[in-house]
Amino acid sequence: MTTPSPTADTGAELLPIATPARTRAALRTLIRPDRGLALTGLGILVAATAVGLLVQPLLGRIVDIVADGRPAGDLTLPVVLLVAVAVVQGLTTTLGLTRIARLGETVLARLRERFVERALNLPADRLERAGAGDLTARVTGDVARVAEAVRSALPEMARSVLAILLTLGALALLDVRFLLAALLAVPVQLLTARWYVRRALTLYADQRVANGAQQQQLLETIGGAVTVRGHRLEEQHTERSAGRSRKAVDLTMRSVNLVLGFYGRLHIAEYIGLAAVLIAGFWLVRDGAVSIGTATAAALYFHSLFGPVNAALVLLDDAQSAAAGLARLVGVTDLAEQPEPTAGKAAPVSVPQQRTAPTEAAVTVHEVSHAYGPGRPVLHEVSLTLKAGEHVALVGTSGAGKSTLARIVAGVQQPTTGTVTAPASTGEASVVLVTQEVHVFTGSLAEDLRLARPDATDADLRTALSTVHALDWAEALPDGLATVVGEGGHRLDPARAQQLALARLVLADPALAVLDEATAEAGSAGARVLERSAEAALAGRTALVVAHRLTQAVAADRVVVLEAGRVVESGPHDELRDADGPYAALWRAWSGSRATTAPHP
């Protein structure tokens, strides 16, 4: 289970955070496939630590030889054994830590894959409510924290815990009174750990939320820089960014003070334990219960605990930070597995969106309604049928619900109520959505295209590019299809990026294509080229097109008009244009604006 979604000071409904119990269960699930590797690595580390515990008795033996005034030759055997112990311990420790590190990296990779898979399947409206900053903070900062813990804290913690347990056992074998003296430090250490843990988990969770709010503000300010400057809002946005940065810094300084207090308490525990062991050794040697060498070994054993005890307790810092990050990652994976709650009411009576092969129509939308939260309805019992091979243009004013309906038909978003039937998948993509927000992935142009069909040959890629009238400019690139595009590579303008997306659609060859204002970002100069590209990409398949320009409606088989989330008209362009209804008003407004802005001859 997960805790309720927290709300940052941005007003966004943040993604949920998993409870500690759920986080532990998820971690066990991630480790389960590699239990053999975990047990092998742990066993090797136990052997390495046990071998290392021979150092203190051997040093104690050397002390006894010197104290008894024995010949120098008696030192040969313990010295040779010390060298052997060092070699064996070094080799086994390296092997054990390597296996533990491999386990950690494997689990981390599995966690990343699951997180990305789940995040990509989250409902679009849920991501919109959370804001980009929250998800960005999780996929960057939280994953980095967990990765750092896996690569450094996990192996060190495993070795430290084993060293502590086996060293305490060795102290008991020397004389149980040495163990009792050493345990005087434990109450201080336990109280220190309890004091730290009770404060750290909440503090680190708050720090992650504050970082997410800070990133969200920066994304909004930078992404809307033109609007911010246009409305003279620089001062307000700067103050908001500064305020959220101050909150993040304040939480960071609180964590620093917490760690300093943690270290100070640990030093007190060390002094208490070492003093107790030395006093016990003095009394036992004086009474003849143990030799000087044995007392020396006991003191060395306790001194050797400084490193692993402090490391284990200090690693609580990394563990708490990583646990907070892991809980946020698991919260996202759990959210994607659970059905999204409906807006302010019980589960809908109708079944959720279905993907089954219809008998007659290619796509059937039946009484679909959707809301982005209580009191925010977008669609109202929309019903729509697309015949096989039919091209339907979806038009309406801004906010009418066109993009929401398109995403629901494409299967990207689930409706609050109602059902959708669409072509069933037969191994290839059955539905492909192309929006105006096109992303050019980093890599060669060929690799970008093959995201739609990994087994496509170069000839297939050229055919797809040719279909959307993009082959000429693609082959004119510095390295042709091998040209690196995307971040840090050759820059593609919006029109070419959109043609690339349409070429991917051709390669995927879906039965149904959904275009959501796919030509809107090109600007007037590239609009006609993109409309030709889109028309060629849609040839021979069923299509639903959210029309940014009404020329797309003219070319469609049928026009569907949405108004305030309801279908108010449906029919061919000519029929609706002459009917003097909502579509006719849209057509007159659009035609008039084009005539007004047209250049004079």
XYZ file of N, CA and C in Angstrom, residues 298-523:
678
model
N 42.188 -8.538 23.108
C 40.843 -8.026 23.407
C 40.746 -6.543 23.082
N 41.788 -5.766 23.497
C 41.774 -4.329 23.200
C 41.807 -4.079 21.698
N 42.594 -4.876 20.987
C 42.662 -4.722 19.526
C 41.338 -5.095 18.866
N 40.687 -6.146 19.414
C 39.379 -6.513 18.878
C 38.393 -5.356 19.000
N 38.345 -4.757 20.205
C 37.399 -3.663 20.373
C 37.778 -2.467 19.511
N 39.082 -2.196 19.437
C 39.512 -1.082 18.583
C 39.137 -1.341 17.125
N 39.222 -2.609 16.703
C 38.854 -2.933 15.324
C 37.361 -2.767 15.073
N 36.558 -2.702 16.160
C 35.122 -2.485 16.000
C 34.788 -1.031 15.665
N 35.723 -0.087 15.954
C 35.447 1.320 15.674
C 35.005 1.505 14.215
N 35.795 0.903 13.305
C 35.497 1.066 11.877
C 34.145 0.513 11.486
N 33.894 -0.807 11.689
C 32.614 -1.358 11.251
C 31.396 -0.813 11.998
N 31.519 -0.564 13.333
C 30.373 -0.018 14.067
C 30.036 1.375 13.557
N 31.059 2.227 13.465
C 30.807 3.576 12.957
C 30.304 3.541 11.519
N 30.887 2.645 10.707
C 30.444 2.548 9.310
C 28.984 2.122 9.243
N 28.612 1.102 10.048
C 27.231 0.620 10.023
C 26.263 1.701 10.468
N 26.624 2.427 11.544
C 25.722 3.463 12.038
C 25.711 4.684 11.127
N 26.900 5.039 10.633
C 26.953 6.186 9.710
C 26.196 5.868 8.421
N 26.265 4.609 8.002
C 25.555 4.227 6.784
C 24.042 4.308 6.944
N 23.582 4.460 8.213
C 22.156 4.717 8.397
C 21.745 5.992 7.679
N 22.694 6.943 7.577
C 22.427 8.182 6.847
C 22.077 7.880 5.396
N 22.975 7.090 4.750
C 22.700 6.707 3.365
C 21.474 5.810 3.280
N 21.325 4.921 4.280
C 20.196 3.986 4.247
C 18.870 4.734 4.358
N 18.797 5.732 5.253
C 17.551 6.476 5.412
C 17.242 7.297 4.161
N 18.278 7.919 3.610
C 18.080 8.692 2.382
C 17.633 7.784 1.236
N 18.311 6.620 1.112
C 17.948 5.678 0.052
C 16.561 5.100 0.292
N 16.216 4.844 1.571
C 14.891 4.302 1.878
C 13.794 5.296 1.494
N 14.057 6.583 1.751
C 13.079 7.602 1.364
C 12.920 7.636 -0.156
N 14.049 7.566 -0.872
C 13.984 7.545 -2.336
C 13.314 6.297 -2.857
N 13.629 5.137 -2.257
C 13.023 3.874 -2.695
C 11.521 3.886 -2.471
N 11.085 4.453 -1.342
C 9.651 4.534 -1.066
C 8.936 5.376 -2.113
N 9.582 6.427 -2.580
C 8.971 7.268 -3.623
C 8.922 6.544 -4.960
N 9.942 5.725 -5.251
C 9.935 4.960 -6.499
C 8.879 3.854 -6.454
N 8.813 3.151 -5.324
C 7.814 2.084 -5.186
C 6.406 2.667 -5.228
N 6.246 3.872 -4.684
C 4.941 4.526 -4.744
C 4.449 4.698 -6.166
N 5.353 5.005 -7.077
C 4.971 5.158 -8.490
C 4.629 3.806 -9.109
N 5.433 2.777 -8.813
C 5.157 1.458 -9.398
C 3.834 0.913 -8.887
N 3.520 1.133 -7.629
C 2.245 0.663 -7.086
C 1.080 1.430 -7.678
N 1.279 2.730 -7.876
C 0.199 3.549 -8.438
C -0.182 3.062 -9.818
N 0.789 2.673 -10.623
C 0.512 2.219 -11.984
C -0.185 0.871 -11.979
N 0.063 0.055 -10.917
C -0.559 -1.259 -10.867
C -2.004 -1.184 -10.408
N -2.366 -0.106 -9.678
C -3.699 0.013 -9.135
C -4.573 0.794 -10.088
N -5.886 0.508 -10.138
C -6.776 1.285 -10.987
C -6.893 2.708 -10.475
N -6.883 3.639 -11.374
C -6.988 5.051 -11.007
C -8.379 5.325 -10.471
N -8.524 5.947 -9.291
C -9.841 6.221 -8.747
C -10.582 7.221 -9.601
N -11.893 7.099 -9.631
C -12.703 8.010 -10.410
C -12.844 9.323 -9.673
N -13.334 10.309 -10.380
C -13.370 11.660 -9.840
C -14.506 11.826 -8.849
N -14.195 11.674 -7.569
C -15.132 11.995 -6.518
C -16.289 11.050 -6.388
N -16.199 9.815 -6.865
C -17.299 8.874 -6.708
C -16.762 7.470 -6.769
N -17.657 6.524 -6.560
C -17.274 5.125 -6.540
C -16.891 4.677 -7.929
N -16.411 3.450 -8.014
C -15.982 2.916 -9.301
C -17.125 2.969 -10.290
N -16.872 3.263 -11.559
C -17.933 3.382 -12.556
C -18.651 2.057 -12.745
N -19.916 2.199 -13.101
C -20.718 1.000 -13.342
C -20.257 0.301 -14.607
N -19.940 1.095 -15.632
C -19.490 0.494 -16.884
C -18.061 0.003 -16.730
N -17.691 -0.957 -17.570
C -16.351 -1.526 -17.483
C -15.348 -0.539 -18.041
N -14.067 -0.634 -17.637
C -13.065 0.279 -18.173
C -12.819 0.052 -19.653
N -11.994 0.914 -20.199
C -11.701 0.833 -21.624
C -11.213 -0.554 -22.008
N -11.752 -1.102 -23.073
C -11.401 -2.441 -23.521
C -10.685 -2.376 -24.864
N -9.890 -3.410 -25.132
C -9.164 -3.489 -26.397
C -9.495 -4.831 -27.031
N -10.648 -4.923 -27.604
C -11.062 -6.166 -28.247
C -11.418 -5.883 -29.690
N -11.283 -6.883 -30.518
C -11.546 -6.697 -31.942
C -13.049 -6.595 -32.183
N -13.548 -5.483 -32.706
C -14.964 -5.345 -32.987
C -15.353 -6.165 -34.204
N -16.651 -6.375 -34.331
C -17.119 -7.201 -35.448
C -17.351 -6.370 -36.707
N -17.849 -5.131 -36.581
C -18.149 -4.331 -37.769
C -17.303 -3.055 -37.799
N -17.534 -2.173 -36.828
C -16.809 -0.908 -36.819
C -15.358 -1.115 -36.404
N -14.482 -0.234 -36.909
C -13.077 -0.314 -36.523
C -12.881 0.193 -35.100
N -13.584 1.270 -34.740
C -13.497 1.845 -33.399
C -14.899 2.239 -32.952
N -15.225 1.905 -31.717
C -16.510 2.301 -31.148
C -16.276 2.914 -29.780
N -16.711 4.153 -29.613
C -16.665 4.853 -28.333
C -18.088 4.904 -27.810
N -18.309 4.331 -26.621
C -19.673 4.229 -26.099
C -19.808 4.962 -24.772
N -20.533 6.083 -24.796
C -20.880 6.851 -23.600
C -19.659 7.108 -22.708
N -18.617 7.607 -23.307
C -17.376 7.892 -22.572
C -17.466 9.264 -21.912
N -17.176 9.277 -20.612
C -17.077 10.522 -19.855
C -15.727 10.541 -19.161
N -15.223 11.747 -18.927
C -13.935 11.856 -18.237
C -13.875 13.170 -17.480
N -13.196 13.098 -16.311
C -13.000 14.288 -15.483
C -11.590 14.257 -14.924
N -10.954 15.426 -14.858
C -9.618 15.544 -14.281
C -9.722 15.933 -12.804
N -10.573 15.222 -12.073
C -10.764 15.514 -10.665
C -12.191 15.951 -10.401
N -12.587 15.976 -9.133
C -13.954 16.362 -8.778
C -14.294 17.750 -9.294
N -15.445 17.848 -9.953
C -15.904 19.142 -10.443
C -15.186 19.642 -11.667
N -14.398 18.768 -12.330
C -13.662 19.193 -13.527
C -13.971 18.261 -14.699
N -15.242 18.142 -15.080
C -15.588 17.254 -16.197
C -15.079 17.817 -17.519
N -14.625 16.908 -18.385
C -14.113 17.310 -19.697
C -14.970 16.712 -20.804
N -15.355 15.452 -20.648
C -16.192 14.780 -21.628
C -17.480 14.305 -20.962
N -18.594 14.356 -21.719
C -19.900 13.971 -21.188
C -20.566 12.951 -22.111
N -20.481 11.682 -21.747
C -21.185 10.605 -22.454
C -21.033 10.711 -23.981
N -19.787 10.748 -24.402
C -19.494 10.847 -25.833
C -19.586 9.460 -26.466
N -20.323 9.373 -27.562
C -20.404 8.134 -28.341
C -19.967 8.444 -29.770
N -19.169 7.552 -30.334
C -18.590 7.806 -31.655
C -18.206 6.479 -32.286
N -18.456 6.358 -33.581
C -18.077 5.142 -34.297
C -17.247 5.515 -35.525
N -16.099 4.831 -35.671
C -15.256 5.006 -36.850
C -15.301 3.719 -37.656
N -15.683 3.821 -38.910
C -15.708 2.647 -39.774
C -14.290 2.309 -40.237
N -14.095 1.082 -40.609
C -12.776 0.649 -41.071
C -12.333 1.494 -42.260
N -11.146 2.064 -42.176
C -10.596 2.877 -43.251
C -11.092 4.307 -43.277
N -11.987 4.680 -42.366
C -12.555 6.022 -42.369
C -11.612 7.009 -41.687
N -11.539 8.227 -42.238
C -10.776 9.307 -41.637
C -11.761 10.299 -41.025
N -11.686 10.464 -39.713
C -12.604 11.350 -38.994
C -11.805 12.501 -38.404
N -12.247 13.721 -38.688
C -11.606 14.917 -38.136
C -12.390 15.369 -36.918
N -11.670 15.627 -35.824
C -12.272 16.072 -34.580
C -11.975 17.562 -34.429
N -13.012 18.405 -34.409
C -12.804 19.847 -34.349
C -13.599 20.425 -33.189
N -13.276 21.636 -32.827
C -13.948 22.330 -31.737
C -13.052 23.413 -31.184
N -13.636 24.267 -30.345
C -12.853 25.340 -29.750
C -11.898 24.777 -28.698
N -10.952 25.603 -28.277
C -10.004 25.188 -27.257
C -10.738 24.832 -25.967
N -10.375 23.684 -25.374
C -11.016 23.233 -24.150
C -12.255 22.403 -24.370
N -12.554 22.071 -25.615
C -13.758 21.289 -25.897
C -13.601 19.827 -25.521
N -12.364 19.355 -25.320
C -12.142 17.957 -24.940
C -11.582 17.102 -26.052
N -11.107 17.746 -27.133
C -10.631 16.991 -28.298
C -9.424 16.118 -27.952
N -8.416 16.716 -27.334
C -7.195 15.962 -27.023
C -7.469 14.857 -26.011
N -8.352 15.119 -25.058
C -8.699 14.088 -24.074
C -9.351 12.892 -24.762
N -10.282 13.153 -25.659
C -10.937 12.063 -26.382
C -9.935 11.317 -27.253
N -9.026 12.045 -27.879
C -8.008 11.396 -28.719
C -7.134 10.465 -27.893
N -6.705 10.931 -26.715
C -5.861 10.086 -25.871
C -6.611 8.856 -25.372
N -7.897 9.007 -25.102
C -8.697 7.862 -24.654
C -8.846 6.849 -25.776
N -9.117 7.306 -26.978
C -9.246 6.394 -28.114
C -7.913 5.683 -28.377
N -6.807 6.404 -28.191
C -5.488 5.807 -28.421
C -5.075 4.859 -27.301
N -5.833 4.846 -26.199
C -5.483 3.963 -25.088
C -4.445 4.529 -24.153
N -4.047 5.795 -24.362
C -3.053 6.422 -23.506
C -3.663 6.812 -22.165
N -4.953 7.076 -22.162
C -5.645 7.521 -20.961
C -6.926 6.723 -20.807
N -7.263 6.366 -19.579
C -8.481 5.619 -19.305
C -9.633 6.576 -19.051
N -10.836 6.279 -19.563
C -11.983 7.150 -19.291
C -12.504 6.940 -17.876
N -13.166 7.943 -17.338
C -13.800 7.789 -16.034
C -14.932 6.783 -16.117
N -15.761 6.906 -17.133
C -16.817 5.924 -17.399
C -16.910 5.709 -18.901
N -17.563 4.622 -19.290
C -17.733 4.325 -20.705
C -16.727 3.315 -21.207
N -16.893 2.895 -22.440
C -16.015 1.887 -23.025
C -15.552 2.317 -24.408
N -14.406 1.754 -24.803
C -13.859 1.963 -26.142
C -13.430 0.614 -26.682
N -13.861 0.272 -27.872
C -13.353 -0.919 -28.544
C -12.532 -0.461 -29.732
N -11.391 -1.087 -29.900
C -10.455 -0.718 -30.963
C -9.797 -1.978 -31.481
N -9.015 -1.898 -32.557
C -8.394 -3.100 -33.114
C -7.545 -3.831 -32.082
N -7.692 -5.139 -32.019
C -6.875 -5.945 -31.110
C -5.468 -6.079 -31.680
N -4.483 -6.084 -30.787
C -3.103 -6.196 -31.219
C -2.785 -7.617 -31.658
N -2.061 -7.744 -32.765
C -1.669 -9.070 -33.262
C -0.148 -9.188 -33.294
N 0.482 -8.530 -32.349
C 1.956 -8.580 -32.295
C 2.562 -7.248 -32.696
N 1.947 -6.539 -33.651
C 2.384 -5.205 -34.035
C 1.513 -4.185 -33.307
N 1.880 -2.914 -33.382
C 1.087 -1.875 -32.735
C -0.289 -1.796 -33.383
N -1.350 -1.848 -32.586
C -2.696 -1.755 -33.135
C -3.158 -0.313 -33.213
N -2.667 0.543 -32.307
C -3.029 1.961 -32.276
C -1.752 2.768 -32.041
N -1.565 3.829 -32.813
C -0.419 4.730 -32.621
C -0.950 6.146 -32.502
N -0.447 6.865 -31.485
C -0.813 8.259 -31.269
C 0.370 9.154 -31.629
N 0.123 10.165 -32.447
C 1.133 11.170 -32.784
C 0.582 12.516 -32.348
N 1.313 13.215 -31.478
C 0.857 14.504 -30.971
C 1.735 15.616 -31.519
N 1.394 16.846 -31.148
C 2.205 17.984 -31.588
C 3.502 18.078 -30.797
N 3.581 17.396 -29.649
C 4.787 17.399 -28.831
C 5.648 16.208 -29.220
N 6.448 16.384 -30.243
C 7.257 15.295 -30.782
C 8.642 15.335 -30.153
N 9.135 14.168 -29.762
C 10.475 14.080 -29.178
C 11.403 13.369 -30.158
N 12.541 13.986 -30.415
C 13.567 13.357 -31.235
C 14.557 12.688 -30.293
N 14.617 11.368 -30.323
C 15.467 10.629 -29.398
C 16.933 10.736 -29.824
N 17.806 10.751 -28.818
C 19.234 10.870 -29.092
C 19.765 9.575 -29.709
N 20.468 9.711 -30.801
C 21.012 8.563 -31.523
C 20.968 8.850 -33.005
N 21.310 7.866 -33.788
C 21.258 8.064 -35.240
C 19.811 8.154 -35.702
N 19.623 8.755 -36.869
C 18.281 8.870 -37.435
C 17.677 7.483 -37.644
N 18.490 6.534 -38.062
C 18.007 5.166 -38.271
C 17.536 4.546 -36.963
N 18.300 4.758 -35.881
C 17.906 4.214 -34.581
C 16.608 4.846 -34.102
N 16.457 6.135 -34.350
C 15.226 6.822 -33.959
C 14.028 6.224 -34.683
N 14.182 5.964 -35.963
C 13.090 5.371 -36.738
C 12.786 3.944 -36.291
N 13.830 3.183 -35.957
C 13.636 1.771 -35.592
C 12.984 1.588 -34.230
N 12.765 2.674 -33.511
C 11.992 2.558 -32.273
C 10.593 2.039 -32.578
N 10.091 2.361 -33.754
C 8.763 1.895 -34.135
C 8.776 0.455 -34.629
N 9.901 0.029 -35.245
C 10.003 -1.350 -35.739
C 11.470 -1.756 -35.730
N 11.922 -2.405 -34.661
C 13.346 -2.705 -34.498
C 13.952 -3.531 -35.618
N 13.141 -4.358 -36.293
C 13.693 -5.226 -37.333
C 13.663 -4.596 -38.724
N 13.331 -3.307 -38.809
C 13.230 -2.642 -40.111
C 14.598 -2.541 -40.775
N 14.648 -2.829 -42.064
C 15.887 -2.691 -42.829
C 16.064 -1.242 -43.260
N 17.250 -0.918 -43.767
C 17.470 0.438 -44.273
C 16.502 0.756 -45.408
N 16.200 -0.256 -46.206
C 15.242 -0.050 -47.303
C 13.863 0.297 -46.743
N 13.463 -0.369 -45.641
C 12.178 -0.053 -45.006
C 12.172 1.377 -44.487
N 13.298 1.802 -43.908
C 13.379 3.158 -43.371
C 13.250 4.182 -44.495
N 13.920 3.933 -45.613
C 13.847 4.873 -46.742
C 12.431 4.912 -47.324
N 11.787 3.761 -47.361
C 10.408 3.725 -47.871
C 9.488 4.543 -46.978
N 9.636 4.396 -45.671
C 8.801 5.156 -44.740
C 9.052 6.649 -44.878
N 10.339 7.037 -44.967
C 10.666 8.450 -45.139
C 10.129 8.987 -46.465
N 10.227 8.187 -47.490
C 9.722 8.609 -48.795
C 8.204 8.793 -48.755
N 7.523 7.915 -48.020
C 6.062 7.996 -47.922
C 5.633 9.341 -47.360
N 6.368 9.840 -46.365
C 5.976 11.109 -45.734
C 6.763 12.290 -46.320
N 7.378 12.075 -47.502
C 8.076 13.134 -48.230
C 9.257 13.698 -47.432
N 9.989 12.826 -46.750
C 11.119 13.267 -45.932
C 12.435 12.650 -46.369
N 12.432 11.832 -47.414
C 13.644 11.122 -47.797
C 14.715 12.078 -48.314
N 14.326 13.095 -49.043
C 15.312 14.005 -49.631
C 16.155 14.686 -48.554
N 15.498 15.278 -47.546
C 16.282 15.976 -46.519
C 17.031 14.994 -45.611
N 16.463 13.781 -45.425
C 17.143 12.788 -44.588
C 18.456 12.344 -45.235
N 18.431 12.097 -46.550
C 19.650 11.669 -47.226
C 20.639 12.812 -47.408
N 20.148 14.053 -47.285
C 21.034 15.212 -47.410
C 21.737 15.550 -46.094
N 21.409 14.868 -45.010
C 22.088 15.090 -43.736
C 23.557 14.692 -43.850
N 24.422 15.197 -42.981
C 25.866 14.925 -43.102
C 26.212 13.449 -43.268
N 25.564 12.582 -42.501
C 25.847 11.143 -42.592
C 24.617 10.342 -42.994
N 23.669 10.997 -43.631
C 22.471 10.284 -44.057
C 21.712 9.702 -42.884
N 21.292 8.446 -42.996
C 20.546 7.799 -41.926
C 21.397 7.583 -40.676
N 22.707 7.638 -40.813
C 23.596 7.447 -39.666
C 23.842 8.743 -38.896
N 23.285 9.856 -39.349
C 23.473 11.142 -38.681
C 22.876 11.103 -37.279
N 23.640 11.554 -36.299
C 23.157 11.598 -34.913
C 22.224 12.791 -34.757
N 21.030 12.526 -34.267
C 20.036 13.578 -34.043
C 19.698 13.600 -32.558
N 18.831 14.516 -32.164
C 18.442 14.602 -30.762
C 19.395 15.469 -29.973
N 19.359 15.313 -28.649
C 20.183 16.127 -27.756
C 21.660 15.976 -28.089
N 22.324 17.097 -28.395
C 23.741 17.080 -28.718
C 24.055 16.686 -30.145
N 23.043 16.326 -30.925
C 23.263 15.922 -32.305
C 22.745 16.956 -33.288
N 22.490 16.519 -34.512
C 21.980 17.421 -35.552
C 20.561 17.858 -35.184
N 20.328 19.136 -35.188
C 19.028 19.666 -34.793
C 18.026 19.566 -35.943
N 16.862 19.024 -35.642
C 15.777 18.967 -36.621
C 14.741 20.023 -36.267
N 14.314 20.804 -37.260
C 13.287 21.810 -36.986
C 11.951 21.111 -36.729
N 10.939 21.823 -36.190
C 9.673 21.183 -35.817
C 9.015 20.409 -36.960
N 9.071 20.943 -38.180
C 8.431 20.258 -39.302
C 9.111 18.921 -39.590
N 10.435 18.897 -39.593
C 11.154 17.646 -39.865
C 10.988 16.652 -38.712
N 10.968 17.171 -37.490
C 10.745 16.282 -36.345
C 9.372 15.617 -36.444
N 8.387 16.386 -36.900
C 7.049 15.808 -37.044
C 7.004 14.792 -38.182
N 7.726 15.062 -39.269
C 7.806 14.075 -40.347
C 8.473 12.791 -39.865
N 9.449 12.929 -38.987
C 10.096 11.756 -38.404
C 9.093 10.936 -37.609
N 8.230 11.623 -36.845
C 7.201 10.922 -36.075
C 6.205 10.229 -37.002
N 5.857 10.876 -38.108
C 4.929 10.256 -39.062
C 5.575 9.058 -39.760
N 6.892 9.136 -40.011
C 7.596 7.997 -40.596
C 7.589 6.817 -39.631
N 7.726 7.095 -38.342
C 7.639 6.017 -37.347
C 6.258 5.391 -37.361
N 5.230 6.226 -37.564
C 3.868 5.687 -37.662
C 3.751 4.738 -38.848
N 4.333 5.118 -39.987
C 4.288 4.261 -41.181
C 4.993 2.935 -40.901
N 6.128 2.983 -40.220
C 6.862 1.760 -39.905
C 6.071 0.871 -38.942
N 5.405 1.472 -37.961
C 4.616 0.693 -37.005
C 3.415 0.052 -37.679
N 2.883 0.711 -38.719
C 1.767 0.184 -39.517
C 0.578 -0.231 -38.650
N 0.018 0.712 -37.863
C -1.112 0.362 -37.003
C -2.418 0.307 -37.799
N -3.388 -0.378 -37.235
C -4.713 -0.397 -37.856
C -5.429 0.928 -37.630
N -5.132 1.566 -36.499
C -5.754 2.844 -36.160
C -4.668 3.861 -35.844
N -4.737 5.028 -36.452
C -3.813 6.122 -36.172
C -4.594 7.285 -35.585
N -4.061 7.869 -34.518
C -4.675 9.020 -33.876
C -3.684 10.167 -33.943
N -4.064 11.260 -34.596
C -3.203 12.435 -34.718
C -3.812 13.567 -33.918
N -3.098 14.026 -32.884
C -3.578 15.106 -32.036
C -2.832 16.387 -32.383
N -3.412 17.157 -33.306
C -2.800 18.407 -33.762
C -1.350 18.183 -34.165
N -1.128 17.138 -34.925
C 0.237 16.719 -35.267
C 0.941 17.675 -36.213
N 0.228 18.645 -36.769
C 0.882 19.616 -37.655
C 0.907 21.015 -37.045
N 0.524 21.125 -35.753
C 0.362 22.454 -35.161
C 1.678 23.169 -34.931
N 2.768 22.432 -34.656
C 4.031 23.064 -34.296
C 4.863 23.508 -35.493
N 4.422 23.205 -36.676
C 5.252 23.490 -37.846
C 5.216 24.949 -38.266
N 4.167 25.670 -37.892
C 4.046 27.035 -38.374
C 3.456 27.042 -39.778
